[in-house]
Amino acid sequence: MIQIDLKSRKPIYEQVVDGFKRLIQTGAINPDERVPSVRDLAKSLLINPNTIQKAYRELENQGYFYTVLGQGSFVCTRDAMRDSEKLERLWKAFKETVDEMLFHGADKDRMIAYIEGMECGIK
Amino acid sequence: MIQIDLKSRKPIYEQVVDGFKRLIQTGAINPDERVPSVRDLAKSLLINPNTIQKAYRELENQGYFYTVLGQGSFVCTRDAMRDSEKLERLWKAFKETVDEMLFHGADKDRMIAYIEGMECGIK
Amino acid sequence: MIQIDLKSRKPIYEQVVDGFKRLIQTGAINPDERVPSVRDLAKSLLINPNTIQKAYRELENQGYFYTVLGQGSFVCTRDAMRDSEKLERLWKAFKETVDEMLFHGADKDRMIAYIEGMECGIK
Amino acid sequence: MIQIDLKSRKPIYEQVVDGFKRLIQTGAINPDERVPSVRDLAKSLLINPNTIQKAYRELENQGYFYTVLGQGSFVCTRDAMRDSEKLERLWKAFKETVDEMLFHGADKDRMIAYIEGMECGIK
DNA sequence: GTGGTCTAGACCACC
DNA sequence: GTGGTCTAGACCACT
């Protein structure tokens, strides 16, 4: 389900976080769906459970997961994830990236095409 | 010239790197123009010279600066900066950001408008 | 009768305990009234009976319930609930909360108004 | 500076968090003041550094601390701490505590007197 | 079974 | 020197 690159400079727990965000965004896992237990995922990824727990905690802080004690972790519903502060940060990153791409000669039309071609995520 | 936010989680040397990229992209400094010496910049930003040194080395590696021994550092010409590998990384970042923004309900039109409104740089 | 939020970080058994305290304080259930059996409540709340059992034991320990073997659990009379130790704990929690609220700019008058507006319970 | 009760049921890292909140609220430490390094505090409290780090990270998430890489952690300015969501949670806790206190016969006037006697924290 | 806490100790990046 | 990451393994609370 999730790919980890041990050689990457990105911390493992962040890779796990980003991996789950992706799965959620693409609809591969749905709201209120249960995610693997900390121990199970740790075992299947050959990673220390503490590292997974850190990732899960981060996902909880960022509003993607919620936890039921003794039962496991679950994906939040989409409205629980709304967060204007988060969008603001994304806008900043978006602008910086776009600026740099255009400076290096990236194709505007291709960029726009990508945006237009994406599903909005709302089904 | 360059703003440093000590409270940011972004390493200072990265802030310096990004700051120079921005100055170059906006045309605030031009190809073959001389940039401040490591010591001077360090003094004016109240930052350890080692940190500036690291930033300059990074800018050299990324093709933005070149150094003439005994003379200082200079901004590269634009063709020297072309780098398909860099563009590829930017595309990846662009797609990830766009995906996450759309998932969180960002406005497509506003994103496209931003891209269209930007100057393409010097042609 | 009692609302359980599985997503809350508060343990379920604590939510049950607090729920009963609330029912007792508001007068929704009265001294010597019988409360549902462990099994019944577990079934109606869709919760493991062990969890309810733990909640009832806690309510007994805190002086809110008493149990008659073979007959079920009942609400204690109010005098049985007096407990200076408990009040002391509440005072500590009260002070801590008030301090933090004031620090974060909460409105004193609104706080006082709330206290004044509350019924003192049965005298 | 901070008292830890190893016997308490409250996790150590939470005790550290609450301890610092208290120091900040009482003005014992001030905005932009540096707090002890993770290692130093761990050594002086005879606690594992990881536990302290967890506490510091929590304080950062809650908006009380900020961190400068390689320099240490610092207390945030008061306006950085404003957070309506936090105040809402505190109000809920306040009401619950007040209700239970009144039910158990606590003295309204003493409660009000406590609130009125407190400094607002704004100096 | 689940997640949560804590320890001991290693290694890295940043300043 | 600073904080950040990761591991290995123990113990506890909740369901």
PDB file of N, CA, C and O in Angstrom, chain C residues 10 21-22 24-25 64 78 81-82 86-87 90-91 93-106 108 110-112 114-116 118-120, chain D residues 21-22 24-25 64 78 81-82 86-87 90-91 93-108 110-112 114-116 118-120:
ATOM      1  N   LYS C  10     -11.345  10.742  25.073  1.00  0.00           N
ATOM      2  CA  LYS C  10     -11.728  10.342  26.420  1.00  0.00           C
ATOM      3  C   LYS C  10     -12.184   8.881  26.393  1.00  0.00           C
ATOM      4  O   LYS C  10     -13.018   8.510  25.565  1.00  0.00           O
ATOM      5  N   LYS C  21     -22.993  11.069  35.937  1.00  0.00           N
ATOM      6  CA  LYS C  21     -22.858  12.184  36.873  1.00  0.00           C
ATOM      7  C   LYS C  21     -23.783  13.316  36.429  1.00  0.00           C
ATOM      8  O   LYS C  21     -24.470  13.933  37.232  1.00  0.00           O
ATOM      9  N   ARG C  22     -23.765  13.567  35.136  1.00  0.00           N
ATOM     10  CA  ARG C  22     -24.565  14.658  34.584  1.00  0.00           C
ATOM     11  C   ARG C  22     -26.062  14.392  34.813  1.00  0.00           C
ATOM     12  O   ARG C  22     -26.804  15.289  35.231  1.00  0.00           O
ATOM     13  N   ILE C  24     -27.369  12.648  37.069  1.00  0.00           N
ATOM     14  CA  ILE C  24     -27.677  12.785  38.484  1.00  0.00           C
ATOM     15  C   ILE C  24     -27.735  14.255  38.876  1.00  0.00           C
ATOM     16  O   ILE C  24     -28.643  14.701  39.573  1.00  0.00           O
ATOM     17  N   GLN C  25     -26.730  15.021  38.405  1.00  0.00           N
ATOM     18  CA  GLN C  25     -26.677  16.447  38.760  1.00  0.00           C
ATOM     19  C   GLN C  25     -27.890  17.211  38.243  1.00  0.00           C
ATOM     20  O   GLN C  25     -28.393  18.115  38.900  1.00  0.00           O
ATOM     21  N   TYR C  64     -21.350   7.432  43.779  1.00  0.00           N
ATOM     22  CA  TYR C  64     -22.572   7.804  43.075  1.00  0.00           C
ATOM     23  C   TYR C  64     -23.570   6.651  42.991  1.00  0.00           C
ATOM     24  O   TYR C  64     -24.766   6.866  42.950  1.00  0.00           O
ATOM     25  N   ARG C  78     -27.963  11.978  48.181  1.00  0.00           N
ATOM     26  CA  ARG C  78     -26.975  13.050  48.031  1.00  0.00           C
ATOM     27  C   ARG C  78     -25.982  13.097  49.186  1.00  0.00           C
ATOM     28  O   ARG C  78     -24.800  13.372  48.988  1.00  0.00           O
ATOM     29  N   MET C  81     -22.979  11.207  48.888  1.00  0.00           N
ATOM     30  CA  MET C  81     -22.005  11.653  47.888  1.00  0.00           C
ATOM     31  C   MET C  81     -21.051  12.716  48.397  1.00  0.00           C
ATOM     32  O   MET C  81     -20.042  12.995  47.779  1.00  0.00           O
ATOM     33  N   ARG C  82     -21.376  13.340  49.488  1.00  0.00           N
ATOM     34  CA  ARG C  82     -20.497  14.395  50.007  1.00  0.00           C
ATOM     35  C   ARG C  82     -19.098  13.819  50.210  1.00  0.00           C
ATOM     36  O   ARG C  82     -18.912  12.752  50.742  1.00  0.00           O
ATOM     37  N   LYS C  86     -13.164  14.995  47.114  1.00  0.00           N
ATOM     38  CA  LYS C  86     -13.588  15.228  45.744  1.00  0.00           C
ATOM     39  C   LYS C  86     -13.656  16.728  45.449  1.00  0.00           C
ATOM     40  O   LYS C  86     -13.188  17.191  44.411  1.00  0.00           O
ATOM     41  N   LEU C  87     -14.225  17.446  46.410  1.00  0.00           N
ATOM     42  CA  LEU C  87     -14.347  18.896  46.211  1.00  0.00           C
ATOM     43  C   LEU C  87     -12.978  19.541  46.052  1.00  0.00           C
ATOM     44  O   LEU C  87     -12.795  20.461  45.253  1.00  0.00           O
ATOM     45  N   LEU C  90     -11.804  19.071  42.631  1.00  0.00           N
ATOM     46  CA  LEU C  90     -12.534  19.962  41.729  1.00  0.00           C
ATOM     47  C   LEU C  90     -12.022  21.395  41.825  1.00  0.00           C
ATOM     48  O   LEU C  90     -11.879  22.076  40.812  1.00  0.00           O
ATOM     49  N   TRP C  91     -11.720  21.813  43.043  1.00  0.00           N
ATOM     50  CA  TRP C  91     -11.186  23.165  43.218  1.00  0.00           C
ATOM     51  C   TRP C  91      -9.882  23.331  42.449  1.00  0.00           C
ATOM     52  O   TRP C  91      -9.639  24.351  41.816  1.00  0.00           O
ATOM     53  N   ALA C  93      -8.892  21.678  39.795  1.00  0.00           N
ATOM     54  CA  ALA C  93      -9.186  21.731  38.362  1.00  0.00           C
ATOM     55  C   ALA C  93      -9.772  23.087  37.999  1.00  0.00           C
ATOM     56  O   ALA C  93      -9.418  23.682  36.973  1.00  0.00           O
ATOM     57  N   PHE C  94     -10.642  23.587  38.861  1.00  0.00           N
ATOM     58  CA  PHE C  94     -11.278  24.885  38.626  1.00  0.00           C
ATOM     59  C   PHE C  94     -10.234  25.983  38.496  1.00  0.00           C
ATOM     60  O   PHE C  94     -10.227  26.758  37.537  1.00  0.00           O
ATOM     61  N   LYS C  95      -9.338  26.024  39.461  1.00  0.00           N
ATOM     62  CA  LYS C  95      -8.312  27.074  39.453  1.00  0.00           C
ATOM     63  C   LYS C  95      -7.441  26.973  38.204  1.00  0.00           C
ATOM     64  O   LYS C  95      -7.152  27.981  37.556  1.00  0.00           O
ATOM     65  N   GLU C  96      -7.021  25.782  37.886  1.00  0.00           N
ATOM     66  CA  GLU C  96      -6.170  25.619  36.700  1.00  0.00           C
ATOM     67  C   GLU C  96      -6.871  26.100  35.439  1.00  0.00           C
ATOM     68  O   GLU C  96      -6.293  26.801  34.607  1.00  0.00           O
ATOM     69  N   THR C  97      -8.123  25.721  35.315  1.00  0.00           N
ATOM     70  CA  THR C  97      -8.866  26.119  34.115  1.00  0.00           C
ATOM     71  C   THR C  97      -9.051  27.624  34.065  1.00  0.00           C
ATOM     72  O   THR C  97      -8.831  28.257  33.024  1.00  0.00           O
ATOM     73  N   VAL C  98      -9.441  28.193  35.195  1.00  0.00           N
ATOM     74  CA  VAL C  98      -9.662  29.636  35.240  1.00  0.00           C
ATOM     75  C   VAL C  98      -8.375  30.382  34.884  1.00  0.00           C
ATOM     76  O   VAL C  98      -8.375  31.311  34.062  1.00  0.00           O
ATOM     77  N   ASP C  99      -7.263  29.951  35.469  1.00  0.00           N
ATOM     78  CA  ASP C  99      -5.990  30.614  35.192  1.00  0.00           C
ATOM     79  C   ASP C  99      -5.701  30.601  33.700  1.00  0.00           C
ATOM     80  O   ASP C  99      -5.353  31.620  33.107  1.00  0.00           O
ATOM     81  N   GLU C 100      -5.849  29.428  33.103  1.00  0.00           N
ATOM     82  CA  GLU C 100      -5.502  29.318  31.685  1.00  0.00           C
ATOM     83  C   GLU C 100      -6.460  30.156  30.824  1.00  0.00           C
ATOM     84  O   GLU C 100      -6.059  30.789  29.849  1.00  0.00           O
ATOM     85  N   MET C 101      -7.746  30.151  31.203  1.00  0.00           N
ATOM     86  CA  MET C 101      -8.714  30.931  30.429  1.00  0.00           C
ATOM     87  C   MET C 101      -8.383  32.418  30.481  1.00  0.00           C
ATOM     88  O   MET C 101      -8.398  33.103  29.456  1.00  0.00           O
ATOM     89  N   LEU C 102      -8.116  32.905  31.679  1.00  0.00           N
ATOM     90  CA  LEU C 102      -7.824  34.337  31.809  1.00  0.00           C
ATOM     91  C   LEU C 102      -6.577  34.681  31.021  1.00  0.00           C
ATOM     92  O   LEU C 102      -6.502  35.721  30.361  1.00  0.00           O
ATOM     93  N   PHE C 103      -5.599  33.784  31.082  1.00  0.00           N
ATOM     94  CA  PHE C 103      -4.361  34.037  30.338  1.00  0.00           C
ATOM     95  C   PHE C 103      -4.650  34.179  28.847  1.00  0.00           C
ATOM     96  O   PHE C 103      -4.017  34.967  28.157  1.00  0.00           O
ATOM     97  N   HIS C 104      -5.608  33.395  28.375  1.00  0.00           N
ATOM     98  CA  HIS C 104      -5.912  33.440  26.952  1.00  0.00           C
ATOM     99  C   HIS C 104      -7.003  34.468  26.633  1.00  0.00           C
ATOM    100  O   HIS C 104      -7.608  34.433  25.556  1.00  0.00           O
ATOM    101  N   GLY C 105      -7.282  35.303  27.597  1.00  0.00           N
ATOM    102  CA  GLY C 105      -8.148  36.429  27.298  1.00  0.00           C
ATOM    103  C   GLY C 105      -9.646  36.181  27.441  1.00  0.00           C
ATOM    104  O   GLY C 105     -10.447  36.918  26.881  1.00  0.00           O
ATOM    105  N   ALA C 106     -10.034  35.147  28.194  1.00  0.00           N
ATOM    106  CA  ALA C 106     -11.465  34.901  28.376  1.00  0.00           C
ATOM    107  C   ALA C 106     -12.085  36.041  29.197  1.00  0.00           C
ATOM    108  O   ALA C 106     -11.394  36.721  29.957  1.00  0.00           O
ATOM    109  N   LYS C 108     -13.916  37.664  32.072  1.00  0.00           N
ATOM    110  CA  LYS C 108     -14.226  37.398  33.483  1.00  0.00           C
ATOM    111  C   LYS C 108     -15.720  37.438  33.754  1.00  0.00           C
ATOM    112  O   LYS C 108     -16.276  36.563  34.415  1.00  0.00           O
ATOM    113  N   ARG C 110     -18.246  37.053  31.886  1.00  0.00           N
ATOM    114  CA  ARG C 110     -19.017  35.937  31.333  1.00  0.00           C
ATOM    115  C   ARG C 110     -18.850  34.702  32.211  1.00  0.00           C
ATOM    116  O   ARG C 110     -19.788  33.931  32.415  1.00  0.00           O
ATOM    117  N   MET C 111     -17.645  34.537  32.741  1.00  0.00           N
ATOM    118  CA  MET C 111     -17.410  33.382  33.611  1.00  0.00           C
ATOM    119  C   MET C 111     -18.252  33.494  34.879  1.00  0.00           C
ATOM    120  O   MET C 111     -18.893  32.549  35.316  1.00  0.00           O
ATOM    121  N   ILE C 112     -18.199  34.686  35.467  1.00  0.00           N
ATOM    122  CA  ILE C 112     -18.954  34.892  36.710  1.00  0.00           C
ATOM    123  C   ILE C 112     -20.446  34.744  36.447  1.00  0.00           C
ATOM    124  O   ILE C 112     -21.175  34.120  37.224  1.00  0.00           O
ATOM    125  N   TYR C 114     -21.857  32.923  34.343  1.00  0.00           N
ATOM    126  CA  TYR C 114     -22.215  31.499  34.231  1.00  0.00           C
ATOM    127  C   TYR C 114     -22.418  30.883  35.606  1.00  0.00           C
ATOM    128  O   TYR C 114     -23.378  30.153  35.844  1.00  0.00           O
ATOM    129  N   ILE C 115     -21.484  31.180  36.501  1.00  0.00           N
ATOM    130  CA  ILE C 115     -21.577  30.604  37.846  1.00  0.00           C
ATOM    131  C   ILE C 115     -22.857  31.089  38.534  1.00  0.00           C
ATOM    132  O   ILE C 115     -23.596  30.297  39.120  1.00  0.00           O
ATOM    133  N   GLU C 116     -23.092  32.387  38.439  1.00  0.00           N
ATOM    134  CA  GLU C 116     -24.274  32.942  39.112  1.00  0.00           C
ATOM    135  C   GLU C 116     -25.576  32.414  38.528  1.00  0.00           C
ATOM    136  O   GLU C 116     -26.554  32.220  39.229  1.00  0.00           O
ATOM    137  N   MET C 118     -26.124  29.495  37.358  1.00  0.00           N
ATOM    138  CA  MET C 118     -26.400  28.074  37.586  1.00  0.00           C
ATOM    139  C   MET C 118     -27.225  27.853  38.844  1.00  0.00           C
ATOM    140  O   MET C 118     -27.055  28.539  39.849  1.00  0.00           O
ATOM    141  N   GLU C 119     -28.106  26.842  38.756  1.00  0.00           N
ATOM    142  CA  GLU C 119     -28.824  26.433  39.958  1.00  0.00           C
ATOM    143  C   GLU C 119     -27.848  25.712  40.881  1.00  0.00           C
ATOM    144  O   GLU C 119     -26.926  25.049  40.428  1.00  0.00           O
ATOM    145  N   CYS C 120     -28.058  25.850  42.163  1.00  0.00           N
ATOM    146  CA  CYS C 120     -27.149  25.208  43.100  1.00  0.00           C
ATOM    147  C   CYS C 120     -27.479  23.750  43.310  1.00  0.00           C
ATOM    148  O   CYS C 120     -26.860  23.058  44.105  1.00  0.00           O
TER     149      CYS C 120
ATOM    150  N   LYS D  21       3.365  25.571  30.827  1.00  0.00           N
ATOM    151  CA  LYS D  21       2.213  26.457  30.644  1.00  0.00           C
ATOM    152  C   LYS D  21       2.064  27.344  31.870  1.00  0.00           C
ATOM    153  O   LYS D  21       1.835  28.547  31.764  1.00  0.00           O
ATOM    154  N   ARG D  22       2.206  26.723  33.017  1.00  0.00           N
ATOM    155  CA  ARG D  22       2.054  27.458  34.277  1.00  0.00           C
ATOM    156  C   ARG D  22       3.120  28.545  34.396  1.00  0.00           C
ATOM    157  O   ARG D  22       2.813  29.692  34.739  1.00  0.00           O
ATOM    158  N   ILE D  24       4.649  30.022  32.092  1.00  0.00           N
ATOM    159  CA  ILE D  24       4.382  31.076  31.116  1.00  0.00           C
ATOM    160  C   ILE D  24       3.233  31.957  31.599  1.00  0.00           C
ATOM    161  O   ILE D  24       3.297  33.183  31.550  1.00  0.00           O
ATOM    162  N   GLN D  25       2.185  31.299  32.077  1.00  0.00           N
ATOM    163  CA  GLN D  25       1.006  32.053  32.511  1.00  0.00           C
ATOM    164  C   GLN D  25       1.317  32.958  33.696  1.00  0.00           C
ATOM    165  O   GLN D  25       0.797  34.072  33.797  1.00  0.00           O
ATOM    166  N   TYR D  64       2.880  27.326  22.264  1.00  0.00           N
ATOM    167  CA  TYR D  64       3.557  27.954  23.384  1.00  0.00           C
ATOM    168  C   TYR D  64       5.052  28.150  23.129  1.00  0.00           C
ATOM    169  O   TYR D  64       5.650  29.077  23.629  1.00  0.00           O
ATOM    170  N   ARG D  78       2.686  36.420  23.236  1.00  0.00           N
ATOM    171  CA  ARG D  78       1.319  36.108  23.642  1.00  0.00           C
ATOM    172  C   ARG D  78       0.330  36.076  22.482  1.00  0.00           C
ATOM    173  O   ARG D  78      -0.557  35.238  22.434  1.00  0.00           O
ATOM    174  N   MET D  81      -0.158  33.015  20.658  1.00  0.00           N
ATOM    175  CA  MET D  81      -0.848  31.925  21.360  1.00  0.00           C
ATOM    176  C   MET D  81      -2.363  31.994  21.222  1.00  0.00           C
ATOM    177  O   MET D  81      -3.051  31.057  21.556  1.00  0.00           O
ATOM    178  N   ARG D  82      -2.869  33.120  20.768  1.00  0.00           N
ATOM    179  CA  ARG D  82      -4.326  33.252  20.639  1.00  0.00           C
ATOM    180  C   ARG D  82      -4.866  32.118  19.776  1.00  0.00           C
ATOM    181  O   ARG D  82      -4.336  31.807  18.733  1.00  0.00           O
ATOM    182  N   LYS D  86      -8.866  26.744  21.208  1.00  0.00           N
ATOM    183  CA  LYS D  86      -8.381  26.398  22.541  1.00  0.00           C
ATOM    184  C   LYS D  86      -9.315  26.972  23.597  1.00  0.00           C
ATOM    185  O   LYS D  86      -9.693  26.289  24.542  1.00  0.00           O
ATOM    186  N   LEU D  87      -9.715  28.221  23.408  1.00  0.00           N
ATOM    187  CA  LEU D  87     -10.603  28.853  24.377  1.00  0.00           C
ATOM    188  C   LEU D  87     -11.932  28.104  24.470  1.00  0.00           C
ATOM    189  O   LEU D  87     -12.502  27.961  25.550  1.00  0.00           O
ATOM    190  N   LEU D  90     -11.529  25.186  26.642  1.00  0.00           N
ATOM    191  CA  LEU D  90     -11.423  25.593  28.041  1.00  0.00           C
ATOM    192  C   LEU D  90     -12.794  25.942  28.610  1.00  0.00           C
ATOM    193  O   LEU D  90     -13.106  25.587  29.745  1.00  0.00           O
ATOM    194  N   TRP D  91     -13.613  26.604  27.806  1.00  0.00           N
ATOM    195  CA  TRP D  91     -14.964  26.939  28.269  1.00  0.00           C
ATOM    196  C   TRP D  91     -15.740  25.678  28.614  1.00  0.00           C
ATOM    197  O   TRP D  91     -16.463  25.624  29.615  1.00  0.00           O
ATOM    198  N   ALA D  93     -14.566  22.786  29.561  1.00  0.00           N
ATOM    199  CA  ALA D  93     -14.031  22.229  30.807  1.00  0.00           C
ATOM    200  C   ALA D  93     -14.502  23.058  31.994  1.00  0.00           C
ATOM    201  O   ALA D  93     -14.887  22.519  33.039  1.00  0.00           O
ATOM    202  N   PHE D  94     -14.505  24.372  31.820  1.00  0.00           N
ATOM    203  CA  PHE D  94     -14.932  25.280  32.887  1.00  0.00           C
ATOM    204  C   PHE D  94     -16.358  24.977  33.313  1.00  0.00           C
ATOM    205  O   PHE D  94     -16.661  24.797  34.491  1.00  0.00           O
ATOM    206  N   LYS D  95     -17.235  24.882  32.336  1.00  0.00           N
ATOM    207  CA  LYS D  95     -18.645  24.643  32.648  1.00  0.00           C
ATOM    208  C   LYS D  95     -18.843  23.308  33.355  1.00  0.00           C
ATOM    209  O   LYS D  95     -19.574  23.219  34.344  1.00  0.00           O
ATOM    210  N   GLU D  96     -18.186  22.291  32.850  1.00  0.00           N
ATOM    211  CA  GLU D  96     -18.333  20.977  33.490  1.00  0.00           C
ATOM    212  C   GLU D  96     -17.880  21.010  34.936  1.00  0.00           C
ATOM    213  O   GLU D  96     -18.534  20.467  35.829  1.00  0.00           O
ATOM    214  N   THR D  97     -16.741  21.643  35.158  1.00  0.00           N
ATOM    215  CA  THR D  97     -16.216  21.693  36.517  1.00  0.00           C
ATOM    216  C   THR D  97     -17.136  22.485  37.431  1.00  0.00           C
ATOM    217  O   THR D  97     -17.454  22.055  38.541  1.00  0.00           O
ATOM    218  N   VAL D  98     -17.576  23.639  36.964  1.00  0.00           N
ATOM    219  CA  VAL D  98     -18.456  24.475  37.775  1.00  0.00           C
ATOM    220  C   VAL D  98     -19.737  23.715  38.125  1.00  0.00           C
ATOM    221  O   VAL D  98     -20.166  23.695  39.279  1.00  0.00           O
ATOM    222  N   ASP D  99     -20.322  23.065  37.141  1.00  0.00           N
ATOM    223  CA  ASP D  99     -21.551  22.313  37.389  1.00  0.00           C
ATOM    224  C   ASP D  99     -21.349  21.301  38.507  1.00  0.00           C
ATOM    225  O   ASP D  99     -22.140  21.205  39.443  1.00  0.00           O
ATOM    226  N   GLU D 100     -20.266  20.537  38.371  1.00  0.00           N
ATOM    227  CA  GLU D 100     -20.048  19.476  39.353  1.00  0.00           C
ATOM    228  C   GLU D 100     -19.759  20.059  40.735  1.00  0.00           C
ATOM    229  O   GLU D 100     -20.218  19.543  41.753  1.00  0.00           O
ATOM    230  N   MET D 101     -19.016  21.156  40.765  1.00  0.00           N
ATOM    231  CA  MET D 101     -18.716  21.778  42.058  1.00  0.00           C
ATOM    232  C   MET D 101     -19.990  22.248  42.752  1.00  0.00           C
ATOM    233  O   MET D 101     -20.187  22.024  43.945  1.00  0.00           O
ATOM    234  N   LEU D 102     -20.832  22.934  41.993  1.00  0.00           N
ATOM    235  CA  LEU D 102     -22.066  23.449  42.591  1.00  0.00           C
ATOM    236  C   LEU D 102     -22.923  22.300  43.091  1.00  0.00           C
ATOM    237  O   LEU D 102     -23.517  22.370  44.163  1.00  0.00           O
ATOM    238  N   PHE D 103     -22.961  21.241  42.324  1.00  0.00           N
ATOM    239  CA  PHE D 103     -23.753  20.090  42.750  1.00  0.00           C
ATOM    240  C   PHE D 103     -23.261  19.556  44.087  1.00  0.00           C
ATOM    241  O   PHE D 103     -24.034  19.117  44.931  1.00  0.00           O
ATOM    242  N   HIS D 104     -21.954  19.620  44.269  1.00  0.00           N
ATOM    243  CA  HIS D 104     -21.397  19.087  45.513  1.00  0.00           C
ATOM    244  C   HIS D 104     -21.300  20.148  46.597  1.00  0.00           C
ATOM    245  O   HIS D 104     -20.588  19.964  47.590  1.00  0.00           O
ATOM    246  N   GLY D 105     -21.987  21.243  46.363  1.00  0.00           N
ATOM    247  CA  GLY D 105     -22.105  22.220  47.445  1.00  0.00           C
ATOM    248  C   GLY D 105     -20.977  23.222  47.568  1.00  0.00           C
ATOM    249  O   GLY D 105     -20.790  23.825  48.622  1.00  0.00           O
ATOM    250  N   ALA D 106     -20.201  23.423  46.494  1.00  0.00           N
ATOM    251  CA  ALA D 106     -19.126  24.421  46.571  1.00  0.00           C
ATOM    252  C   ALA D 106     -19.725  25.818  46.709  1.00  0.00           C
ATOM    253  O   ALA D 106     -20.868  26.057  46.306  1.00  0.00           O
ATOM    254  N   ASP D 107     -18.931  26.722  47.268  1.00  0.00           N
ATOM    255  CA  ASP D 107     -19.412  28.074  47.545  1.00  0.00           C
ATOM    256  C   ASP D 107     -19.244  28.972  46.317  1.00  0.00           C
ATOM    257  O   ASP D 107     -18.138  29.291  45.899  1.00  0.00           O
ATOM    258  N   LYS D 108     -20.400  29.398  45.782  1.00  0.00           N
ATOM    259  CA  LYS D 108     -20.378  30.269  44.602  1.00  0.00           C
ATOM    260  C   LYS D 108     -19.496  31.490  44.803  1.00  0.00           C
ATOM    261  O   LYS D 108     -18.686  31.848  43.952  1.00  0.00           O
ATOM    262  N   ARG D 110     -17.060  32.048  46.733  1.00  0.00           N
ATOM    263  CA  ARG D 110     -15.619  31.797  46.765  1.00  0.00           C
ATOM    264  C   ARG D 110     -15.089  31.603  45.355  1.00  0.00           C
ATOM    265  O   ARG D 110     -13.990  32.032  45.012  1.00  0.00           O
ATOM    266  N   MET D 111     -15.903  30.965  44.515  1.00  0.00           N
ATOM    267  CA  MET D 111     -15.484  30.748  43.135  1.00  0.00           C
ATOM    268  C   MET D 111     -15.351  32.076  42.402  1.00  0.00           C
ATOM    269  O   MET D 111     -14.359  32.342  41.719  1.00  0.00           O
ATOM    270  N   ILE D 112     -16.368  32.909  42.576  1.00  0.00           N
ATOM    271  CA  ILE D 112     -16.346  34.214  41.902  1.00  0.00           C
ATOM    272  C   ILE D 112     -15.185  35.057  42.412  1.00  0.00           C
ATOM    273  O   ILE D 112     -14.472  35.700  41.632  1.00  0.00           O
ATOM    274  N   TYR D 114     -12.416  34.047  43.461  1.00  0.00           N
ATOM    275  CA  TYR D 114     -11.158  33.578  42.876  1.00  0.00           C
ATOM    276  C   TYR D 114     -10.946  34.190  41.494  1.00  0.00           C
ATOM    277  O   TYR D 114      -9.862  34.655  41.163  1.00  0.00           O
ATOM    278  N   ILE D 115     -12.017  34.162  40.704  1.00  0.00           N
ATOM    279  CA  ILE D 115     -11.896  34.711  39.349  1.00  0.00           C
ATOM    280  C   ILE D 115     -11.570  36.204  39.397  1.00  0.00           C
ATOM    281  O   ILE D 115     -10.679  36.676  38.693  1.00  0.00           O
ATOM    282  N   GLU D 116     -12.277  36.911  40.246  1.00  0.00           N
ATOM    283  CA  GLU D 116     -12.054  38.359  40.308  1.00  0.00           C
ATOM    284  C   GLU D 116     -10.669  38.704  40.823  1.00  0.00           C
ATOM    285  O   GLU D 116     -10.082  39.707  40.426  1.00  0.00           O
ATOM    286  N   MET D 118      -7.935  37.140  40.287  1.00  0.00           N
ATOM    287  CA  MET D 118      -6.823  36.782  39.402  1.00  0.00           C
ATOM    288  C   MET D 118      -6.419  37.955  38.512  1.00  0.00           C
ATOM    289  O   MET D 118      -7.253  38.710  38.042  1.00  0.00           O
ATOM    290  N   GLU D 119      -5.120  38.019  38.263  1.00  0.00           N
ATOM    291  CA  GLU D 119      -4.629  38.972  37.272  1.00  0.00           C
ATOM    292  C   GLU D 119      -5.058  38.476  35.902  1.00  0.00           C
ATOM    293  O   GLU D 119      -5.143  37.274  35.659  1.00  0.00           O
ATOM    294  N   CYS D 120      -5.273  39.403  34.999  1.00  0.00           N
ATOM    295  CA  CYS D 120      -5.680  39.006  33.651  1.00  0.00           C
ATOM    296  C   CYS D 120      -4.522  38.477  32.828  1.00  0.00           C
ATOM    297  O   CYS D 120      -4.704  37.949  31.740  1.00  0.00           O
TER     298      CYS D 120
END
